[in-house]
Tab-separated table of C-alpha atoms and ligand atoms in Angstrom:
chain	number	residue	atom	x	y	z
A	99	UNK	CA	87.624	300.563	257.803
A	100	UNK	CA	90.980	301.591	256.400
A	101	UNK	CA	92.254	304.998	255.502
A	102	UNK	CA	91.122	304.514	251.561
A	103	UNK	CA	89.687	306.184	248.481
A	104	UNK	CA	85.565	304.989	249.640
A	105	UNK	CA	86.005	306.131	253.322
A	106	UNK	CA	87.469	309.314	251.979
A	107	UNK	CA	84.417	309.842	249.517
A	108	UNK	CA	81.939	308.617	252.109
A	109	UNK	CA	83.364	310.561	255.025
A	110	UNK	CA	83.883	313.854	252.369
A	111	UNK	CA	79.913	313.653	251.859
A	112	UNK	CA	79.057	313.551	256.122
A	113	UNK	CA	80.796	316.667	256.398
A	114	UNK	CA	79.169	318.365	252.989
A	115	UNK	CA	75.491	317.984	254.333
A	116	UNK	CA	76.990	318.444	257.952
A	117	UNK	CA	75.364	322.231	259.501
A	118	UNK	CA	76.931	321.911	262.633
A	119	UNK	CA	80.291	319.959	263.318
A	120	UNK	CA	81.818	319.479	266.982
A	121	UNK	CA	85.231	317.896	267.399
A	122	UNK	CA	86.792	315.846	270.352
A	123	UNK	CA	90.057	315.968	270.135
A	124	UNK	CA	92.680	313.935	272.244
A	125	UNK	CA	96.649	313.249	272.629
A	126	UNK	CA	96.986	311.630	268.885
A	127	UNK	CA	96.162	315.231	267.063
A	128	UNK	CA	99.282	316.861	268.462
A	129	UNK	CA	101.598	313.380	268.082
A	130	UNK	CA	102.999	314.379	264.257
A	131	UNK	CA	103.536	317.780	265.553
A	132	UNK	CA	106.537	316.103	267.938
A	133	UNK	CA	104.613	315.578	271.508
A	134	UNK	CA	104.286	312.373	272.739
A	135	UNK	CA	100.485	310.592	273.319
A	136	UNK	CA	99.821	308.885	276.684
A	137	UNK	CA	98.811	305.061	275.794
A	138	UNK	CA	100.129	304.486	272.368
A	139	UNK	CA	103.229	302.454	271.743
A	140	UNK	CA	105.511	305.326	272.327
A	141	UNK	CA	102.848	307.036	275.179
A	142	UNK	CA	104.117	308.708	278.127
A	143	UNK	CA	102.417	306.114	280.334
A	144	UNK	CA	104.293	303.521	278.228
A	145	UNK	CA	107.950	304.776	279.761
A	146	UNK	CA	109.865	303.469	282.468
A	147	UNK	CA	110.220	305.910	285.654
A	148	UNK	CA	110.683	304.918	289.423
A	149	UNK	CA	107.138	305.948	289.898
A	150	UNK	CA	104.049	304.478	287.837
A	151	UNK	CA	103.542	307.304	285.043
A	152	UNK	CA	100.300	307.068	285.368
A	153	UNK	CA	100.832	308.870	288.786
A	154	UNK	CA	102.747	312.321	286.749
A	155	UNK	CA	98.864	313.899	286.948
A	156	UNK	CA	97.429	312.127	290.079
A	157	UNK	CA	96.298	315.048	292.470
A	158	UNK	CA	97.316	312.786	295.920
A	159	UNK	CA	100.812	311.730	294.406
A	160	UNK	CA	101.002	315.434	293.503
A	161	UNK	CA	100.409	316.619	297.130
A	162	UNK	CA	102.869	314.379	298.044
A	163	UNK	CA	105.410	314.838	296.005
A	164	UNK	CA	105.423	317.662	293.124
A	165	UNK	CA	108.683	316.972	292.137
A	166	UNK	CA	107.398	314.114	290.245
A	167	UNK	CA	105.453	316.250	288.271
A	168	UNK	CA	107.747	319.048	287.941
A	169	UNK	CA	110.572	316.815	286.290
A	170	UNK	CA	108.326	315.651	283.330
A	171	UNK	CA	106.925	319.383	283.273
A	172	UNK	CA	110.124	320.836	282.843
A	173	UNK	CA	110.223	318.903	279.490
A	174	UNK	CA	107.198	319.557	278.389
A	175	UNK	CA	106.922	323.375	278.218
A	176	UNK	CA	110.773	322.968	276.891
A	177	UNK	CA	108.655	320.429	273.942
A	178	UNK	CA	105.986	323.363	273.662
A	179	UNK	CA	108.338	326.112	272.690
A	180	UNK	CA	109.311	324.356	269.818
A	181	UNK	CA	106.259	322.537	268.403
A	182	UNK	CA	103.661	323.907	265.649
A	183	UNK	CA	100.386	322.654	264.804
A	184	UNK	CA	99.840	319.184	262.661
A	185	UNK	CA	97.676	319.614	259.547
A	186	UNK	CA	94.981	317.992	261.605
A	187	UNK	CA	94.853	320.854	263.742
A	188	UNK	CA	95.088	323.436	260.661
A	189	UNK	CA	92.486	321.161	258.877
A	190	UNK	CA	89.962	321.818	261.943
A	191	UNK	CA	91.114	325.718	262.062
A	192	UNK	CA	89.892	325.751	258.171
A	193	UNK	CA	86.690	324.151	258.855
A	194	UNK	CA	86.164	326.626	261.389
A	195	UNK	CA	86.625	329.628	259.144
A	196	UNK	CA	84.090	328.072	256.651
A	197	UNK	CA	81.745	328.323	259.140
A	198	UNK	CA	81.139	324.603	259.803
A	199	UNK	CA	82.695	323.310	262.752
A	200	UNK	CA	81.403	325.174	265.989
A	201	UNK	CA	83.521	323.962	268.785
A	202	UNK	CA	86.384	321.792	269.461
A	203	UNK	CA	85.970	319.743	272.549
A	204	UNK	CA	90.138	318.857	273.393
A	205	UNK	CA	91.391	316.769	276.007
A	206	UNK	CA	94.783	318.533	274.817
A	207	UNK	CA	96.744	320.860	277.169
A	208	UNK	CA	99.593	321.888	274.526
A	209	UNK	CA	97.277	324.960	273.131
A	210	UNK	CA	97.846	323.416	269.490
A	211	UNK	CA	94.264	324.118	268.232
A	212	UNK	CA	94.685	327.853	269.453
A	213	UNK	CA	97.823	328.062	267.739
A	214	UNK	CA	96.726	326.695	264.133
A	215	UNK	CA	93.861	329.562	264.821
A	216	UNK	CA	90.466	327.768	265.944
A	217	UNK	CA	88.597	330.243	268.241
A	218	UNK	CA	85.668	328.114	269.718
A	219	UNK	CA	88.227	325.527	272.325
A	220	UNK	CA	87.195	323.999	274.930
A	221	UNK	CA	90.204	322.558	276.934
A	222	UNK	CA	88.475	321.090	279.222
A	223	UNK	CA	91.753	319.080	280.852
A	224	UNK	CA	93.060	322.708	281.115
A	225	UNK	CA	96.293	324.288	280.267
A	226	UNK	CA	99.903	325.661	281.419
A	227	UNK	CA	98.581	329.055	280.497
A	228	UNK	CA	97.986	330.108	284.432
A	229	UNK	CA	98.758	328.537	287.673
A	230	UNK	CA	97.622	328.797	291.231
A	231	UNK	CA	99.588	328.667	294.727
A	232	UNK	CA	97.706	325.326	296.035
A	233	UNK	CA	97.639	327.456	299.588
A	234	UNK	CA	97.216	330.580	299.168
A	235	UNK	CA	95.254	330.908	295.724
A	236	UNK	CA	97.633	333.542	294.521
A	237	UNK	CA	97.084	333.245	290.450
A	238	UNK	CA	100.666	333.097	288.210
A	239	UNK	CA	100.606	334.109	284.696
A	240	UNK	CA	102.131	331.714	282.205
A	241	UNK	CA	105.747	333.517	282.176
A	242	UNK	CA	106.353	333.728	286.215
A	243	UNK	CA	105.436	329.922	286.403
A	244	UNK	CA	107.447	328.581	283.594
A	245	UNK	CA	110.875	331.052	285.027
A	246	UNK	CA	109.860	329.562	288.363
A	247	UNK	CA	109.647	325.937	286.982
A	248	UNK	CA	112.409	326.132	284.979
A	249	UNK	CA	114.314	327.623	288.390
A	250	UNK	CA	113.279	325.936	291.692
A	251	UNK	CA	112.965	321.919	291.547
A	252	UNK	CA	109.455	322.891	292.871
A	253	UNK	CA	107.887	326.524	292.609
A	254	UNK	CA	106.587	328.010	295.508
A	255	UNK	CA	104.825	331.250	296.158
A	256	UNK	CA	106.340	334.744	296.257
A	257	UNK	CA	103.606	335.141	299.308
A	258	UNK	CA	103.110	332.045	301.435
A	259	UNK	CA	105.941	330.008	300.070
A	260	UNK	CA	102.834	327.321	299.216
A	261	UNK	CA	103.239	325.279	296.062
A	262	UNK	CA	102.518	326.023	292.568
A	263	UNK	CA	100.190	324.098	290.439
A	264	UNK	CA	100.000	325.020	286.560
A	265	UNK	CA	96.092	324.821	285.847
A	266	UNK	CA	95.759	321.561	284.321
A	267	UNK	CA	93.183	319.318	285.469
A	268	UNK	CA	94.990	316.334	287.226
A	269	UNK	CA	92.826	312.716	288.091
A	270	UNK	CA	90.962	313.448	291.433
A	271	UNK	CA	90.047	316.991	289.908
A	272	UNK	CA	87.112	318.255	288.017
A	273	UNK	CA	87.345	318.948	284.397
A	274	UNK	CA	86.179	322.364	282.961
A	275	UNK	CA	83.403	323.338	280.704
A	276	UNK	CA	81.869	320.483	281.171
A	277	UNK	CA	78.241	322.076	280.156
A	278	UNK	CA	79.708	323.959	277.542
A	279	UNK	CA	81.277	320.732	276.108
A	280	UNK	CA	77.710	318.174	276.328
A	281	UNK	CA	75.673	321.573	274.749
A	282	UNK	CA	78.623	321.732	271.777
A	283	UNK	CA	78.138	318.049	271.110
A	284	UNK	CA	74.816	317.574	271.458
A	285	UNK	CA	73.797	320.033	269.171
A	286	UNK	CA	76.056	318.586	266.495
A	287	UNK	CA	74.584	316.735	263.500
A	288	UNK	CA	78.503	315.500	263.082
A	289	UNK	CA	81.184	314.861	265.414
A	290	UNK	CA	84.276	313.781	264.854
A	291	UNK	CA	86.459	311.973	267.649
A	292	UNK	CA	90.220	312.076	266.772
A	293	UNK	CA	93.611	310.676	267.839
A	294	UNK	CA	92.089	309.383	271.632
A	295	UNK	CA	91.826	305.901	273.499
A	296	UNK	CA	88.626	307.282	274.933
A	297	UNK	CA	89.376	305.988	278.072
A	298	UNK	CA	89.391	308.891	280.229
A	299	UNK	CA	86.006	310.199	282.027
A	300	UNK	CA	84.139	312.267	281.811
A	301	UNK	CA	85.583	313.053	278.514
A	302	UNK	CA	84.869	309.735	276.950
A	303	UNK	CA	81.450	309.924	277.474
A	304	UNK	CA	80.697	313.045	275.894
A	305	UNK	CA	80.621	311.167	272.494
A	306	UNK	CA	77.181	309.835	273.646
A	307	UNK	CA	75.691	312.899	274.514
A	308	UNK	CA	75.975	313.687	270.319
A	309	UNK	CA	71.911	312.990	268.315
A	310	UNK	CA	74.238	312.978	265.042
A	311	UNK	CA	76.442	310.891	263.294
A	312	UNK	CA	79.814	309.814	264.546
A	313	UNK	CA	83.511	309.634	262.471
A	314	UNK	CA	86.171	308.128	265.080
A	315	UNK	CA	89.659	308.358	263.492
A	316	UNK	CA	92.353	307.109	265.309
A	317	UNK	CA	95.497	304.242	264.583
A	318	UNK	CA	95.015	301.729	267.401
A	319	UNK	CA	92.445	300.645	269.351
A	320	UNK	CA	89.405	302.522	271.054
A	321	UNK	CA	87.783	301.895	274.105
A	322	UNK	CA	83.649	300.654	273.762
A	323	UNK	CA	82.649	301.067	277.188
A	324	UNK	CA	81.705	304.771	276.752
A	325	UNK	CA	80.935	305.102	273.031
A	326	UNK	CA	79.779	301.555	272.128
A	327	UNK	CA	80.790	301.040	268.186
A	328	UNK	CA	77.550	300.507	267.026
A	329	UNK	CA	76.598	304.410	267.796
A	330	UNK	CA	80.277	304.600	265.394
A	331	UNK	CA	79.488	305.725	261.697
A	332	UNK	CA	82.413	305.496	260.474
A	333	UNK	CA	85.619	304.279	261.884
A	334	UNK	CA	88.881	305.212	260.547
A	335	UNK	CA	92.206	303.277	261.528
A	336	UNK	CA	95.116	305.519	260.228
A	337	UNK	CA	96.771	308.353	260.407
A	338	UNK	CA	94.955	311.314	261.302
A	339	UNK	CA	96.896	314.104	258.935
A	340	UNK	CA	97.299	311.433	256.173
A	341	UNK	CA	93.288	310.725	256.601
A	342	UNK	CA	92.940	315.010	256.823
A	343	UNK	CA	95.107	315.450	254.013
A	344	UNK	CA	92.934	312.597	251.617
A	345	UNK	CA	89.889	314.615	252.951
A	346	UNK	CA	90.891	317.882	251.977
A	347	UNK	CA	91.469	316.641	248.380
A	348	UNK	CA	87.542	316.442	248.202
A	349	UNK	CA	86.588	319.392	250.280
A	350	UNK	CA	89.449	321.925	249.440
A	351	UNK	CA	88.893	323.571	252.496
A	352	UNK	CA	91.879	326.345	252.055
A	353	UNK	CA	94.552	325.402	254.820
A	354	UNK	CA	97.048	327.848	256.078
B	432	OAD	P1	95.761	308.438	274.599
B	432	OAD	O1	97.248	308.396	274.569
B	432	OAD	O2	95.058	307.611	275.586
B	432	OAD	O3	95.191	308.063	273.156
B	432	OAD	C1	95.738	308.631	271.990
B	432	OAD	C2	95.346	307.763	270.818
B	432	OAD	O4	95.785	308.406	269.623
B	432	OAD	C3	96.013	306.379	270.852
B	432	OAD	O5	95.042	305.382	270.594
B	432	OAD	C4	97.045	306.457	269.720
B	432	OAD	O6	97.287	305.204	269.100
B	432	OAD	C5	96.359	307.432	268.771
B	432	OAD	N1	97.285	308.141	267.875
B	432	OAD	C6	98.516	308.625	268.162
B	432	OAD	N2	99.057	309.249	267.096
B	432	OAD	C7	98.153	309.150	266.082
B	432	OAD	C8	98.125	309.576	264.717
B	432	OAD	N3	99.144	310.256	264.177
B	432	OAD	N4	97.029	309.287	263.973
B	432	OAD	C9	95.987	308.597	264.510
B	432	OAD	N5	95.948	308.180	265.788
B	432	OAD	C10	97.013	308.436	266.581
B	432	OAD	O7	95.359	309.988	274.741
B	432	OAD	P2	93.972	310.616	275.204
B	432	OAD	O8	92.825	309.750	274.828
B	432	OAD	O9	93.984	312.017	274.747
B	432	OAD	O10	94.692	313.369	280.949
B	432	OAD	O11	94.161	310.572	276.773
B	432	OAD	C11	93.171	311.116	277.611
B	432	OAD	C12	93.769	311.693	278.856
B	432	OAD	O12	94.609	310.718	279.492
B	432	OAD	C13	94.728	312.843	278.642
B	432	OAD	O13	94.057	314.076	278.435
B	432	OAD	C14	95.526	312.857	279.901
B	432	OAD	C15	95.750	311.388	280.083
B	432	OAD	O14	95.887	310.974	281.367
B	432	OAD	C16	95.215	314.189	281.876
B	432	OAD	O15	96.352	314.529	281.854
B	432	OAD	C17	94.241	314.651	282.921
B	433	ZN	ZN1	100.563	331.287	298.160
């Protein structure tokens, strides 16, 4: 269905009888604030390295190699210093406030949600907020890592010289609040999935886990094999903070 007046109305009416509203949120929610999605046309995984992309968060090519890593991480928390959140993300922080939307579910590592002031986030891919010495466990807060990041081609303990691994959940590792997450979506009546491919597990199944109606807004295509579309209630393809922004006309939830 396309991003127009009905869908609006129709979508604006789910989330006024709505009690209990859960989010998952993926890379498209933070792509309008200026950092880059993973599979869409201008995805990370889409760009042309020596090394298959897809390898930047694999824990084996990691162990191997961090440098790999490191190079595209070095960007990133240079992105994150500048970047503020989309209205998505203030949208969500609004619905929050009103006392709708209990929990955001975000595959998102960029802290955006926190930042446009939602409380209940669950990041369950993690974040660059701490990091661990792979060998010796010794815990870095978010400042030492990113001076030793931005310093040694690969940071390495002050104590066993082992390396340094921000705490983001790489493939081969498990995710986090994984219990948390299938309790904050099952209990919704409404969930809304935004900006992701759903192709990543065990996040992408978590849709199924939700009794209550579904609103899937994203511009390109989503994987069926996890949430199969007939469990979809309403699909939007668009823009998320042009879809947001229509939607806010109705509920004039006060953004800030
Ligand atoms: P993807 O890049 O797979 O999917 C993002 C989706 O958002 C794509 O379908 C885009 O077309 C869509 N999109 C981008 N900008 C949009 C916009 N402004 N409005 C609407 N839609 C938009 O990202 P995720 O599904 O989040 O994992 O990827 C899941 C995981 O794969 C990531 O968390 C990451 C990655 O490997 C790890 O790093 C462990
Ligand atoms: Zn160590």
């Amino acid at each position: 269905m396309k991003n127009n007046h009905e869908t609006i109305l129709k979508c604006a009416s789910m989330v006024e009888k709505a009690e209990s509203v859960a989010v998952l949120s993926g890379a498209g929610v933070s792509t309008s604030s200026g950092i880059p999605d993973f599979r869409g046309p201008n995805g990370i995984y889409r760009r042309k390295y020596d090394v298959d992309p897809e390898m930047i968060f694999d824990i084996d090519f990691f162990s191997r190699d961090p440098s790999f890593f490191y190079k595209f991480h070095r960007e990133f928390l240079e992105a994150l210093e500048e970047v503020s959140p989309s209205y998505t993300h203030k949208f969500l922080a609004a619905l929050e406030r009103e006392g709708r939307l209990k929990g955001i579910v975000t595959q998102n590592i960029d802290a955006l949600h926190h930042k446009a002031g939602s409380q209940k986030v669950l990041e369950i891919h993690g974040g660059v907020w701490k990091s661990t010495c792979l060998s010796c466990g010794k815990s870095y807060d978010y400042e030492t890592s990113r001076r030793k990041t931005m310093d040694e081609d690969i940071p390495r303990c002050e104590i066993c010289g082992g390396v340094i691994k921000p705490d983001i959940v790489f493939f081969g590792e498990n995710v986090k609040h994984l219990e948390a997450s299938r309790s904050i979506i099952s209990q919704a009546d409404l969930l809304f999935v935004l900006g992701s491919s759903l192709t990543v597990v065990p996040a992408a199944l978590l849709p199924s886990c939700c009794t209550g109606r579904i609103v899937v807004v994203n511009k390109g295509e989503v994987s069926g094999a996890y949430l199969p579309p007939d469990r979809i209630d309403l699909r939007v393809e668009g823009d998320l903070d042009e879809f947001f922004r229509g939607l806010n006309e109705k509920l004039n939830l006060t953004i800030q």
